[in-house]
CSV table of C-alpha atoms in Angstrom, one decimal:
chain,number,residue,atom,x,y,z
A,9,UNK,CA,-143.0,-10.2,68.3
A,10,UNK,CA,-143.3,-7.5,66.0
A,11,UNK,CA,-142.5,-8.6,62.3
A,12,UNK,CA,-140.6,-5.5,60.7
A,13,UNK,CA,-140.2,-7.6,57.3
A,14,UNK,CA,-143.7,-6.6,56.8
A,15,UNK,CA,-145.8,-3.5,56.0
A,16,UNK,CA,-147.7,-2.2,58.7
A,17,UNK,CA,-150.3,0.8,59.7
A,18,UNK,CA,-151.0,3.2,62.6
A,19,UNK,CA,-154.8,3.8,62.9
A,20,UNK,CA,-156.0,6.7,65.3
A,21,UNK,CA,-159.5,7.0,66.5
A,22,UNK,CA,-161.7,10.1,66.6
A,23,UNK,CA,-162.0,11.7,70.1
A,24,UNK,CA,-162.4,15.4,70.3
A,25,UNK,CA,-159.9,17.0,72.8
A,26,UNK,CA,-158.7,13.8,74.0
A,27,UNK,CA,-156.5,13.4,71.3
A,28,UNK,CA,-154.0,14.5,72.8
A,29,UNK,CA,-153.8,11.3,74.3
A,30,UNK,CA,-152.1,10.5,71.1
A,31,UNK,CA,-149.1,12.8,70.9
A,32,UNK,CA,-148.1,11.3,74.6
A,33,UNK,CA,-148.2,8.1,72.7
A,34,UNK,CA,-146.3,9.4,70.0
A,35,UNK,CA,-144.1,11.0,71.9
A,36,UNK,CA,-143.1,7.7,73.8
A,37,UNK,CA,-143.1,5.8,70.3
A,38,UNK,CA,-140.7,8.2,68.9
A,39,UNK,CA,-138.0,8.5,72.0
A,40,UNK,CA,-137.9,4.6,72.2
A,41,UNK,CA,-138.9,3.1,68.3
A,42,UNK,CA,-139.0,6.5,65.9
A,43,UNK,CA,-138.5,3.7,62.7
A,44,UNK,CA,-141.9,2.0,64.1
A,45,UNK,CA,-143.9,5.9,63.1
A,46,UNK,CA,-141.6,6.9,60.2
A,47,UNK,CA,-141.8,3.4,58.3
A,48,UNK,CA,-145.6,2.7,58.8
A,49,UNK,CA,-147.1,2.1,54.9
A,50,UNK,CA,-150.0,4.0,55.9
A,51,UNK,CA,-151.7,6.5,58.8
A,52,UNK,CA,-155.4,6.8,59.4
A,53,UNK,CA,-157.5,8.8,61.0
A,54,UNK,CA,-161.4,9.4,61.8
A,55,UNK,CA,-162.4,12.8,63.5
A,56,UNK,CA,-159.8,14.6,65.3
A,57,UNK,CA,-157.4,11.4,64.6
A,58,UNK,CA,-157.2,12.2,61.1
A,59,UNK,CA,-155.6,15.6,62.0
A,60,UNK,CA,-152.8,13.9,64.3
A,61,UNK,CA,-152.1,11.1,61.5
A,62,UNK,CA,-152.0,14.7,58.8
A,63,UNK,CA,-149.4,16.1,61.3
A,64,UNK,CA,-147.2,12.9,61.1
A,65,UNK,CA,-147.3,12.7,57.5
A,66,UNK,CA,-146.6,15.9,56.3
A,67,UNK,CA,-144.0,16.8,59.5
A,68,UNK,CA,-145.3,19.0,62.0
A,69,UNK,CA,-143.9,18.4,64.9
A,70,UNK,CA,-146.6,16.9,67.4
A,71,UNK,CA,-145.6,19.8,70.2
A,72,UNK,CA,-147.0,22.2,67.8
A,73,UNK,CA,-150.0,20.1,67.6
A,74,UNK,CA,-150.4,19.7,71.9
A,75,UNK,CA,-149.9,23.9,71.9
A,76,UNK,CA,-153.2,23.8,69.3
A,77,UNK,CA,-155.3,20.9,71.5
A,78,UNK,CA,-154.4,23.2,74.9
A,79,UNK,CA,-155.1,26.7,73.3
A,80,UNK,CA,-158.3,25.5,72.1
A,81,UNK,CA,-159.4,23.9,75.1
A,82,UNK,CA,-158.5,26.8,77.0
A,83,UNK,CA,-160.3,29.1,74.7
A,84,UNK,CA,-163.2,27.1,74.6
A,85,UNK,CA,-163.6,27.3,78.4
A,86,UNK,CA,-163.2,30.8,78.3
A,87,UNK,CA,-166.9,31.1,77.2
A,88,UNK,CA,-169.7,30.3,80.2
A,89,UNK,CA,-171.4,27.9,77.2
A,90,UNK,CA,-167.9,26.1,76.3
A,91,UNK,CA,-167.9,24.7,72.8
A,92,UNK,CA,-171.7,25.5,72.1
A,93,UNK,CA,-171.2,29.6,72.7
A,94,UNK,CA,-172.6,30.4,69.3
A,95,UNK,CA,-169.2,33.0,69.6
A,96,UNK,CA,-167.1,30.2,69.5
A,97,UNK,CA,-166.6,27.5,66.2
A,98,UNK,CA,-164.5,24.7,66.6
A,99,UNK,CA,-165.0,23.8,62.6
A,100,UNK,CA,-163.3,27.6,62.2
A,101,UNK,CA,-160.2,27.1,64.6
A,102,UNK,CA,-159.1,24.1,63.4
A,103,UNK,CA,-159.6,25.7,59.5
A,104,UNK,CA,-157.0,28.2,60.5
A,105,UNK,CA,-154.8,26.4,62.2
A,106,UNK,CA,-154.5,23.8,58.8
A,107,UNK,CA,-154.1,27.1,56.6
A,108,UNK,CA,-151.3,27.9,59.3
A,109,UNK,CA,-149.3,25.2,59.4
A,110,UNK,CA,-149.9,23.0,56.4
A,111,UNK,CA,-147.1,23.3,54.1
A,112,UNK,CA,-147.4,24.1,50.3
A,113,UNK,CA,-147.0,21.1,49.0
A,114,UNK,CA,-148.5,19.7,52.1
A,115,UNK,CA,-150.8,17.3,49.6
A,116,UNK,CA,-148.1,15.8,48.0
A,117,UNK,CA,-146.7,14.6,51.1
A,118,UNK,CA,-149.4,13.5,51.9
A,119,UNK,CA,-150.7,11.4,49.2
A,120,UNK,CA,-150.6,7.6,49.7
A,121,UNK,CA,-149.4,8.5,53.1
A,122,UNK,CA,-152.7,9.5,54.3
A,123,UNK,CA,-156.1,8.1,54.7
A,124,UNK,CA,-158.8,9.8,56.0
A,125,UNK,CA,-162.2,8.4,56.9
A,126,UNK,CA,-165.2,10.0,55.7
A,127,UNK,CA,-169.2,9.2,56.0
A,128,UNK,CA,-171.4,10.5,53.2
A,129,UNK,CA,-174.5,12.6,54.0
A,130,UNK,CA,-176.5,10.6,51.2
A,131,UNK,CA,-176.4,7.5,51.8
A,132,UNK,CA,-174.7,7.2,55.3
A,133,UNK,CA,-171.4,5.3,53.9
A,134,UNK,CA,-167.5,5.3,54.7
A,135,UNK,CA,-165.4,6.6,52.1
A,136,UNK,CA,-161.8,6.6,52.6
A,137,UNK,CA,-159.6,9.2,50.5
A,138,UNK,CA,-155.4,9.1,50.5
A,139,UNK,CA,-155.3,11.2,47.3
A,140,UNK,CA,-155.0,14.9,47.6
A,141,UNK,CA,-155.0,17.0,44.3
A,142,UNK,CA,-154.2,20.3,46.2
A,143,UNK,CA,-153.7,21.8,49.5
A,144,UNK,CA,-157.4,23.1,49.5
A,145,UNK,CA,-158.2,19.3,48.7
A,146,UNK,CA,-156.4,18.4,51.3
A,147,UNK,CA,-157.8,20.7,54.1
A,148,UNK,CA,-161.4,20.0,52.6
A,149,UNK,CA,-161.2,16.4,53.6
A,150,UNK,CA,-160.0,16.9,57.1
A,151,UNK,CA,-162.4,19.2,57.8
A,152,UNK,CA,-165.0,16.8,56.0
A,153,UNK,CA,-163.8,14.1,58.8
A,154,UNK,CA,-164.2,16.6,61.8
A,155,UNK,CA,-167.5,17.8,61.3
A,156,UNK,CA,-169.8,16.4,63.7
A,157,UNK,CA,-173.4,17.6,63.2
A,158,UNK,CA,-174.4,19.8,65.6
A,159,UNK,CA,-171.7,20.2,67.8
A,160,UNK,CA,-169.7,21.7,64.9
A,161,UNK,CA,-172.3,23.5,63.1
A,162,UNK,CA,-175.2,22.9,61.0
A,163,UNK,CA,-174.1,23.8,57.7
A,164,UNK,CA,-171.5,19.9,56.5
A,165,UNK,CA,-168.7,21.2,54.5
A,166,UNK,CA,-168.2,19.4,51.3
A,167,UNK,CA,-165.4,17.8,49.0
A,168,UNK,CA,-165.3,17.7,45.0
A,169,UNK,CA,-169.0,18.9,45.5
A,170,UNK,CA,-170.5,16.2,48.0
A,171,UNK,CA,-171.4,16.8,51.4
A,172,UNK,CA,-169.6,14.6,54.3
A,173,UNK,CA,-169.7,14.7,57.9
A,174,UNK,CA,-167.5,12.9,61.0
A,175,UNK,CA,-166.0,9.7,59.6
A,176,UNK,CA,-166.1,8.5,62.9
A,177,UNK,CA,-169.8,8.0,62.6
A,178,UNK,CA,-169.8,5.0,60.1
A,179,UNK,CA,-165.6,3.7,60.2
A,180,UNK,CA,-163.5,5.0,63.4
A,181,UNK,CA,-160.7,3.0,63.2
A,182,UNK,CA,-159.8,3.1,59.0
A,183,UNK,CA,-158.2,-0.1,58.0
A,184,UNK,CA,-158.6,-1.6,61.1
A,185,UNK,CA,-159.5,-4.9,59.3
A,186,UNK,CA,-156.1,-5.5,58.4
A,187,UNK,CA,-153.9,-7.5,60.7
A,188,UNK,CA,-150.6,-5.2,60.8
A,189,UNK,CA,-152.5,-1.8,61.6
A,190,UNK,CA,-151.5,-0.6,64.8
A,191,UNK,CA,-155.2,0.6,66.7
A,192,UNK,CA,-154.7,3.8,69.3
A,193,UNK,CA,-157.6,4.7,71.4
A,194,UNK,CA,-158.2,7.1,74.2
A,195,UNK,CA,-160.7,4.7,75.4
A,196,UNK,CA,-160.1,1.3,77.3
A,197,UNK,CA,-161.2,-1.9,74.9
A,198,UNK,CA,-159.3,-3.7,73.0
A,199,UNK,CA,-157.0,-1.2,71.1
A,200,UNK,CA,-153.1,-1.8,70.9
A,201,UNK,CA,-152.9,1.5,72.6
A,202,UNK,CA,-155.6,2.3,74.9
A,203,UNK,CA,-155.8,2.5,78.2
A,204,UNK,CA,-156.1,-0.6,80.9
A,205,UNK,CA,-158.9,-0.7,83.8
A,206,UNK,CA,-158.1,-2.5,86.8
A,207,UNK,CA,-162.0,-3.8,87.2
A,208,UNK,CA,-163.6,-6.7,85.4
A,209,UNK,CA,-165.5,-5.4,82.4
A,210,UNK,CA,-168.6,-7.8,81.7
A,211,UNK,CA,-169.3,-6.6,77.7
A,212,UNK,CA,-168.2,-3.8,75.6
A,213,UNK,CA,-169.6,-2.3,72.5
A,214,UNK,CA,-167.9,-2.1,68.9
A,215,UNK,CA,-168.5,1.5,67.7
A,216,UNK,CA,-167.3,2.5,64.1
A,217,UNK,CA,-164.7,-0.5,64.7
A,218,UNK,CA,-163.4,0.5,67.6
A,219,UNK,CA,-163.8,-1.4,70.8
A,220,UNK,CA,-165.2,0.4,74.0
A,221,UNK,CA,-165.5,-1.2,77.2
A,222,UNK,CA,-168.5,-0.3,79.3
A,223,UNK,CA,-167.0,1.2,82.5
A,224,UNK,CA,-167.4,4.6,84.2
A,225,UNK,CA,-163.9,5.4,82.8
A,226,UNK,CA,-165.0,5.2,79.7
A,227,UNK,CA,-168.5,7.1,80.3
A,228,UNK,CA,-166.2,9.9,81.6
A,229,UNK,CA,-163.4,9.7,78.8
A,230,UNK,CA,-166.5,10.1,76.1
A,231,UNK,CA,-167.8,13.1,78.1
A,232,UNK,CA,-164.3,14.9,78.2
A,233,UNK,CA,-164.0,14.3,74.4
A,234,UNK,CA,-166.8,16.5,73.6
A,235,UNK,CA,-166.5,18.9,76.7
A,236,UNK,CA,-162.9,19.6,77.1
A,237,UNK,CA,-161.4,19.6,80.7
A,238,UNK,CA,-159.2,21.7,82.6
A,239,UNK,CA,-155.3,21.7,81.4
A,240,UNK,CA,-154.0,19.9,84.4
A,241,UNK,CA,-156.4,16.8,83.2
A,242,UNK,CA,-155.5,17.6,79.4
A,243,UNK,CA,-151.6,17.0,80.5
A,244,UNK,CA,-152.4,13.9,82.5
A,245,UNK,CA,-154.3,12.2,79.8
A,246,UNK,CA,-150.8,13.0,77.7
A,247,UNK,CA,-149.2,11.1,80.1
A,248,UNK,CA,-151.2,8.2,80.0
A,249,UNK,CA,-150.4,8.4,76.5
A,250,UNK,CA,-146.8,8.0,77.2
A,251,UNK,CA,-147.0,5.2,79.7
A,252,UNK,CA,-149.7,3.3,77.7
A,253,UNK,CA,-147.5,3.5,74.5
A,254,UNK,CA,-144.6,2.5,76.6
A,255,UNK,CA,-146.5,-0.5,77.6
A,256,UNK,CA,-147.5,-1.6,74.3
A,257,UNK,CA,-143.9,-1.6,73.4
A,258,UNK,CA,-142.6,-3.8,76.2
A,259,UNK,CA,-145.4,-6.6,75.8
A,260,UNK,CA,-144.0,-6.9,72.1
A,261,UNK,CA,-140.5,-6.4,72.9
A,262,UNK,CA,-139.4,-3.6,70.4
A,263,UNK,CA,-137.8,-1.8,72.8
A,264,UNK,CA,-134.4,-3.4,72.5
A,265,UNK,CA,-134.4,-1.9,68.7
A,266,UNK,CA,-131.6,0.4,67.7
A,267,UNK,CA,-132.4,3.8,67.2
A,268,UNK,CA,-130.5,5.7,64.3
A,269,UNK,CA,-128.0,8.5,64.8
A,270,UNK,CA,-130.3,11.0,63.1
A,271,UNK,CA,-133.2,10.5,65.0
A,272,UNK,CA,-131.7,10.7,68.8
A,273,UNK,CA,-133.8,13.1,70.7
A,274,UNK,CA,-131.4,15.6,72.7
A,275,UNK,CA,-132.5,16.4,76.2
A,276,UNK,CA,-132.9,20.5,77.1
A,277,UNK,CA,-133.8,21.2,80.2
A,278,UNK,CA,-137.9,21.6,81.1
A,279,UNK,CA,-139.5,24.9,82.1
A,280,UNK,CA,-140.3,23.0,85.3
A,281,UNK,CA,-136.4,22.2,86.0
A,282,UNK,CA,-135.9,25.8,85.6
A,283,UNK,CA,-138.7,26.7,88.3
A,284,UNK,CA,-137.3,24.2,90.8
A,285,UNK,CA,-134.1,25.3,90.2
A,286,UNK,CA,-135.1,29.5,90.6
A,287,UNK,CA,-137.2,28.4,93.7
A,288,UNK,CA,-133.7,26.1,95.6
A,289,UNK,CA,-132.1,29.9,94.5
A,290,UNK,CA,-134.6,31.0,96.8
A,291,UNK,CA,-135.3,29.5,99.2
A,292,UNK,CA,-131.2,29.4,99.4
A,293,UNK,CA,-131.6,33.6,99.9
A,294,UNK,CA,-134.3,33.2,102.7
A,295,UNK,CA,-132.0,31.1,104.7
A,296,UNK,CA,-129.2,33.0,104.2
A,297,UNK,CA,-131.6,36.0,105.5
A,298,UNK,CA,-132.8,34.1,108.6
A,299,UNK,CA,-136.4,33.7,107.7
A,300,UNK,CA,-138.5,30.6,107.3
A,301,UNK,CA,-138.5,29.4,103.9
A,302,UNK,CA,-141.9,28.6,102.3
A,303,UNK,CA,-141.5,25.3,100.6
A,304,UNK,CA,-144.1,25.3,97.1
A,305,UNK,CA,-144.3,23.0,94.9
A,306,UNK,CA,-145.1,23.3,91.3
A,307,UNK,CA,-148.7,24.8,91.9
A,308,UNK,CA,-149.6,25.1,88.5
A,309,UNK,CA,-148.8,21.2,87.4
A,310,UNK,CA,-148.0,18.4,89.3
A,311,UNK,CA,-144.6,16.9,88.7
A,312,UNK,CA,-145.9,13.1,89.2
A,313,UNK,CA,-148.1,13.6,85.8
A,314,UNK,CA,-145.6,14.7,83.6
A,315,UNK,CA,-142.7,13.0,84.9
A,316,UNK,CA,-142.1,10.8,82.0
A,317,UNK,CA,-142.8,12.7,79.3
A,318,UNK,CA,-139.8,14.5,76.7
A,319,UNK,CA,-138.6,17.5,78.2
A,320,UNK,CA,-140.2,19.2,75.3
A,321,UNK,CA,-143.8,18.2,76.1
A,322,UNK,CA,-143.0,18.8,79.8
A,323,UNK,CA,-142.4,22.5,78.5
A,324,UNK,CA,-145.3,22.7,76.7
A,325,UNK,CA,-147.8,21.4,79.6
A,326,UNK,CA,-146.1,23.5,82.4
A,327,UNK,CA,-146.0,26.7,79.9
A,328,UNK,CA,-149.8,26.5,79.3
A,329,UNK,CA,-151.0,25.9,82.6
A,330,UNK,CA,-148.4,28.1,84.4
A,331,UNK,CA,-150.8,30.8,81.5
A,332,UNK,CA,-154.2,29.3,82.6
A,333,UNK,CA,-153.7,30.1,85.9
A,334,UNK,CA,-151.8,33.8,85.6
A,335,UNK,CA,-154.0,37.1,85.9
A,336,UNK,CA,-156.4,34.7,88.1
A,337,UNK,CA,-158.8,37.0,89.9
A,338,UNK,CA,-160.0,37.3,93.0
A,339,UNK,CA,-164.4,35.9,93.7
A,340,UNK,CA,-165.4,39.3,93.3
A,341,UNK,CA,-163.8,40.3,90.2
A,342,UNK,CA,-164.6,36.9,89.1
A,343,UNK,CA,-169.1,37.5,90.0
A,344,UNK,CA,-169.2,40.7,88.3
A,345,UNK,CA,-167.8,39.1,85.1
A,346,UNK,CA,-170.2,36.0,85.4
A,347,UNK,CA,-173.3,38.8,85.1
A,348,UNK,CA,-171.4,40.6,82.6
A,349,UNK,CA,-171.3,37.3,80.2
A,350,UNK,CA,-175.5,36.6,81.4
A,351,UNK,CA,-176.2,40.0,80.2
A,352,UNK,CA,-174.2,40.0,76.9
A,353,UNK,CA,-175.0,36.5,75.9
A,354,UNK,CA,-178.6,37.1,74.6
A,355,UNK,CA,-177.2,39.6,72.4
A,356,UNK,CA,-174.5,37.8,70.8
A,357,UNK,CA,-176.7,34.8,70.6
A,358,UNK,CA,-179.1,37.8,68.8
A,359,UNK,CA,-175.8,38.7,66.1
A,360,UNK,CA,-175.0,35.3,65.8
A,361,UNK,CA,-178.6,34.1,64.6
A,362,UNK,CA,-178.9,37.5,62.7
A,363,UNK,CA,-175.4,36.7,60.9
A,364,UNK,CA,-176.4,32.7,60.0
A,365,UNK,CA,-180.1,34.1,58.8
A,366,UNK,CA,-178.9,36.6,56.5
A,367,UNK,CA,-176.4,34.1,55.1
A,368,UNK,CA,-178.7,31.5,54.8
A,369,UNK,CA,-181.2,34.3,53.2
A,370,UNK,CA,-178.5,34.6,50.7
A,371,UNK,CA,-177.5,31.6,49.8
A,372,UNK,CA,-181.3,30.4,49.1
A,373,UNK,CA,-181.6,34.1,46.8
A,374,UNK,CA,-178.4,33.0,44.9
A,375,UNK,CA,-180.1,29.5,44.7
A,376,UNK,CA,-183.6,30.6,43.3
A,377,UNK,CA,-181.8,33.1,41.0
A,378,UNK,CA,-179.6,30.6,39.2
A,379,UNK,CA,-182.7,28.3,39.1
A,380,UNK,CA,-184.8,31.4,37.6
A,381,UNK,CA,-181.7,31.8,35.1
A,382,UNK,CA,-181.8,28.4,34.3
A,383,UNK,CA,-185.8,27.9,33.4
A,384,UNK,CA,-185.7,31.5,32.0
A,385,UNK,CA,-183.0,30.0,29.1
A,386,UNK,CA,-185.0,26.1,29.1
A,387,UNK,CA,-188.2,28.4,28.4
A,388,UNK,CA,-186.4,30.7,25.7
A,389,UNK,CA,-184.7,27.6,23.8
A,390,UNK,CA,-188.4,25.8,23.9
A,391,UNK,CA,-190.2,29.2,22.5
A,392,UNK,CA,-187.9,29.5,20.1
A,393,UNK,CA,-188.0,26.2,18.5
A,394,UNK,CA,-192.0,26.8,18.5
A,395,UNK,CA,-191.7,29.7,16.1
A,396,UNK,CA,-190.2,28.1,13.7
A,397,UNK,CA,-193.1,25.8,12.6
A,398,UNK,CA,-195.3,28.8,12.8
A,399,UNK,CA,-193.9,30.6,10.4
A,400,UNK,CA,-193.7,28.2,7.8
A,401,UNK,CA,-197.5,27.7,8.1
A,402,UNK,CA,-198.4,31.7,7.7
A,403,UNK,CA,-196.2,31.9,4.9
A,404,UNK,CA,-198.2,28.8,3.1
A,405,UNK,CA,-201.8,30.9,3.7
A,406,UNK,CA,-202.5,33.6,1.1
A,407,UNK,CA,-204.2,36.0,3.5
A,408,UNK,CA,-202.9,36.6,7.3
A,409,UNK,CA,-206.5,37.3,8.0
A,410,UNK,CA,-207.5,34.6,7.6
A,411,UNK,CA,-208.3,33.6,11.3
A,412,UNK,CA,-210.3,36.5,11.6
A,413,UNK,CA,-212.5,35.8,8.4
A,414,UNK,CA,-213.4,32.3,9.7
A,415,UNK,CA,-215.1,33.8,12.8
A,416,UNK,CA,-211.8,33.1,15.0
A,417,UNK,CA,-212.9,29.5,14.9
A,418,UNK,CA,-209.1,27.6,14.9
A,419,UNK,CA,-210.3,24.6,13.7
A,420,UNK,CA,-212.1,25.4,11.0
A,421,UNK,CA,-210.4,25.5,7.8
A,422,UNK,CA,-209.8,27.6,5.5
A,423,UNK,CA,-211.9,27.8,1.7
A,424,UNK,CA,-209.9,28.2,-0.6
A,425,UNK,CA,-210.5,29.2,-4.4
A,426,UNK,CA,-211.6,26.3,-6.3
A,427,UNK,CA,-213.1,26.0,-10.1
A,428,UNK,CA,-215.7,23.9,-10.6
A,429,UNK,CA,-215.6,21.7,-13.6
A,430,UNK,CA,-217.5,22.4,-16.6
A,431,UNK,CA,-217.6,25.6,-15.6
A,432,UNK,CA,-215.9,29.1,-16.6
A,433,UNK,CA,-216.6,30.8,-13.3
A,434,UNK,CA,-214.5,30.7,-10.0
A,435,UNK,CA,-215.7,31.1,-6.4
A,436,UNK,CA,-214.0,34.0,-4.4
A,437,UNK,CA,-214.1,36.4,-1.6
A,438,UNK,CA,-214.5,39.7,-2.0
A,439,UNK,CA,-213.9,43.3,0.5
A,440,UNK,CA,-217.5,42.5,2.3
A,441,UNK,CA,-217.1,39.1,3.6
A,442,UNK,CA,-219.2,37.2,0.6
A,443,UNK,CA,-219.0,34.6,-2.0
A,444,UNK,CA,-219.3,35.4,-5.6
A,445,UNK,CA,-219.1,33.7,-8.7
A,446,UNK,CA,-216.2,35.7,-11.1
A,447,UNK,CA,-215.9,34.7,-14.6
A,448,UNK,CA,-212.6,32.5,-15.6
A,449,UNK,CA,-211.1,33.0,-18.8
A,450,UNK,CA,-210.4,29.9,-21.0
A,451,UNK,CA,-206.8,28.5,-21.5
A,452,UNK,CA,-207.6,29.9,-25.3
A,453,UNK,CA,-208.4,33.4,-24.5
C-alpha cells in the first residue's frame, strides 16, 4: 500500500533511446494517478533520465518529448554509420532541443525539483546538483549528465568550470537509497517499473544502483539503448512502458485513487481512428462500385502495440512512422544511394577531422598564449623588483667605472681612498690607472 502521508521520489535511469520507455510509463501514471507525478518531493535522473525528470519539472509536455526521442532516432539512422557518422552529434541535438524548449525561468522551476546525477572526470565521483542559478546552468548540467565518452564526443563539457561526464557511470539511479523513491528502468531487475521476464534469471548485476538481470532481453535492451531501433520497436517499447506502469499501479492498489477535475485527460480521436475510419469510407465506395475490396491494415504500425496508449501518444507514434516509411524508394534507387554515401563518407570524415584539428589547434594557441601572457607579466614583476636593489648600490659607489677598473673581476672589491695615520698624504687613483701618494692638508691649514 502506497503511504501518500509521506514524501516520496521518482528516480529514472540512464538509457539512451530507450527512454522513451519512460514517457509510456508516464503516460499511464498520469491517465490513472496524475497526483502520484505532480506531488513527488523530488525527480532524478542519470543520462538520458535526467532529461525526462527536466521535462516533468519544468512542464513540457512528455509528447513533445516522444516527437524529440523519434526524430532523433530517425535522423540518426539516416546516416549508414548511425550515431557514430562524424556528421551526426547527439551532444548537439539534444543542446538545441533544451535551448528550444526550456523556458526562461526554466531554472527556477526547476530548483529543488530537480536532481541530476553527475560523475566527475577527476576523481571519478557522483555529484548530485538540484540548484540551478540560470537557464545556461541549467542546460550545462544536463548536458554534463548525457555525455558519455566516446559515443558523444571527446571533448566533456563542463559546469562552473569542472569537467563531468555521464552520471550514469558512477550513480544511475540518484537517491535510490531512500525507501520512498520510486525506481523506473527500461531494463528487467528489480526496479518498481521495469520490465518482467517470463524465464528464471540465476544472478543479476547492480550497475550505478540499478539492478540488471542477466538475460538476452536485457543484452538486447542495452544494445538498442546505444543503437537506436526502427520506429515501430521505438513505439512498442512505449507500450511496455504503459503496461508495465499499469502493473506497478495495480500490485499497490493506487488505482482506485480519485483523480481531480483539473487533471482529467479528454479523449480526441487518434490519427489511426481517422485512417480506419477513411479506409471503411473506402472500402464502402469499392463495394458500392462492384469491385473487390482490398482489406489493409495499418501498414505503417500495428494497432496491437499501441492499443493502450492516450490517444495523444497513439498520434504521435502513427504520425512518425506513417513519415518513416513515406517517399520509400524502390532497391534501385535505394543501391545507388548506398554508393553515393561510400563515396562521400571519406570526405566528410576528411572536413570533420579537418574542423575538430583546427579547433583543437586553436584552443591549444589560445592556451600557450595566455600562459606566455602570464610568465611574460611573473617575469616583468620579478625583474622589476631586482632593479631596485641595484640602483641603490651604484648610487653608493663614487665611480660607475668601477667594475671596469678592477679588471671586471665582480668579486673583488673596490679600494677606496684611505689616509694613513701619521701621515699628511692620501692614496688615490689617477687618469692612467695608478696609485699615487697626494699631499693632504691639515685640519689647520
Amino acid at each position: 500500500m502506497f503511504e501518500w502521508d509521506e514524501e516520496w521520489n521518482i528516480s529514472f535511469a540512464g538509457c539512451g533511446f530507450r527512454s522513451i520507455y519512460y514517457l509510456g510509463a508516464l503516460s499511464c501514471l498520469l491517465q490513472r494517478v496524475p497526483q502520484l507525478v505532480h506531488g513527488a518531493s523530488k525527480i532524478c535522473g542519470a543520462s538520458s533520465g535526467c532529461l525526462v525528470a527536466a521535462a516533468l519539472t519544468v512542464g513540457i509536455p512528455i509528447e513533445h518529448i516522444c516527437v524529440d526521442v523519434l526524430t532523433v532516432a530517425k535522423e540518426a539512422r539516416k546516416h549508414i554509420l548511425g550515431v557514430f557518422h562524424p556528421t551526426f552529434s547527439l551532444l548537439r541535438v539534444v543542446r538545441d532541443s533544451l535551448l528550444e524548449k526550456l523556458p526562461a525561468d526554466a531554472h527556477l522551476q526547476a530548483s529543488g525539483k530537480l536532481c541530476v546525477s553527475l560523475t566527475r572526470i577527476a576523481d571519478g565521483k557522483n555529484v548530485l546538483v538540484s540548484e540551478f542559478e540560470s537557464r545556461e546552468e541549467l542546460i550545462q548540467v544536463l548536458m554534463c549528465s548525457c555525455f558519455f565518452p566516446v559515443y558523444c564526443g571527446f571533448i566533456p563539457p563542463s559546469y562552473r568550470g569542472v569537467h563531468y561526464m555521464d552520471g550514469a557511470l558512477s550513480n544511475n539511479m540518484p537517491l535510490f537509497e531512500q525507501r520512498s523513491t520510486i525506481t523506473i528502468a527500461p531494463f528487467s531487475g528489480e526496479s518498481d517499473i521495469c520490465p518482467r521476464e517470463g524465464t528464471f534469471n540465476f544472478f543479476e548485476v547492480h550497475y550505478g544502483n540499478v539492478s540488471i538481470q542477466v538475460n538476452t532481453g536485457n543484452v538486447h535492451r542495452v544494445c538498442t539503448s546505444f543503437l537506436p531501433p526502427r520506429l515501430e520497436k521505438l513505439a512498442e517499447i512505449c507500450h511496455n512502458g504503459y503496461m508495465d506502469a499499469l502493473h506497478f499501479l495495480r500490485e499497490r492498489d493506487l488505482l482506485g485513487t480519485q483523480l481531480p477535475p483539473s487533471l482529467v485527460v479528454e479523449t480526441v480521436e487518434s490519427c489511426c481512428e481517422l485512417v480506419e475510419s477513411a479506409q471503411a469510407e473506402e472500402s464502402k465506395e469499392i463495394l458500392l462500385n462492384g469491385q473487390n475490396p482490398h482489406q489493409e491494415d495499418h501498414w505503417w504500425l500495428d494497432l496491437k502495440i499501441i492499443e493502450n496508449l492516450p490517444a495523444g501518444f497513439k498520434s504521435v507514434l502513427c504520425e512518425a512512422c506513417r513519415d518513416s516509411h513515406d517517399g520509400g524508394t524502390i532497391l534501385p534507387v535505394k543501391v545507388v544511394t548506398y554508393l553515393l554515401t561510400l563515396l562521400t563518407l571519406p570526405v566528410e570524415l576528411i572536413v570533420f577531422l579537418t574542423k575538430s584539428l583546427l579547433s583543437g589547434c586553436a584552443a591549444i594557441y589560445r592556451l600557450l598564449m595566455s600562459t606566455t601572457d602570464f610568465c611574460r607579466q611573473k617575469w616583468s614583476s620579478q625583474g622589476l623588483n631586482r632593479t631596485f636593489p641595484e640602483q641603490r648600490c651604484s648610487s653608493r659607489s663614487s665611480n660607475p667605472d668601477l667594475r671596469t677598473q678592477t679588471g671586471g673581476d665582480r668579486n673583488t672589491e673596490p679600494l677606496a681612498s684611505t689616509t694613513t695615520p701619521n701621515s699628511n698624504r692620501t692614496l688615490q687613483w689617477d687618469n692612467t690607472k695608478a696609485v699615487a701618494l697626494q699631499p693632504h692638508d691639515s685640519e689647520g691649514e
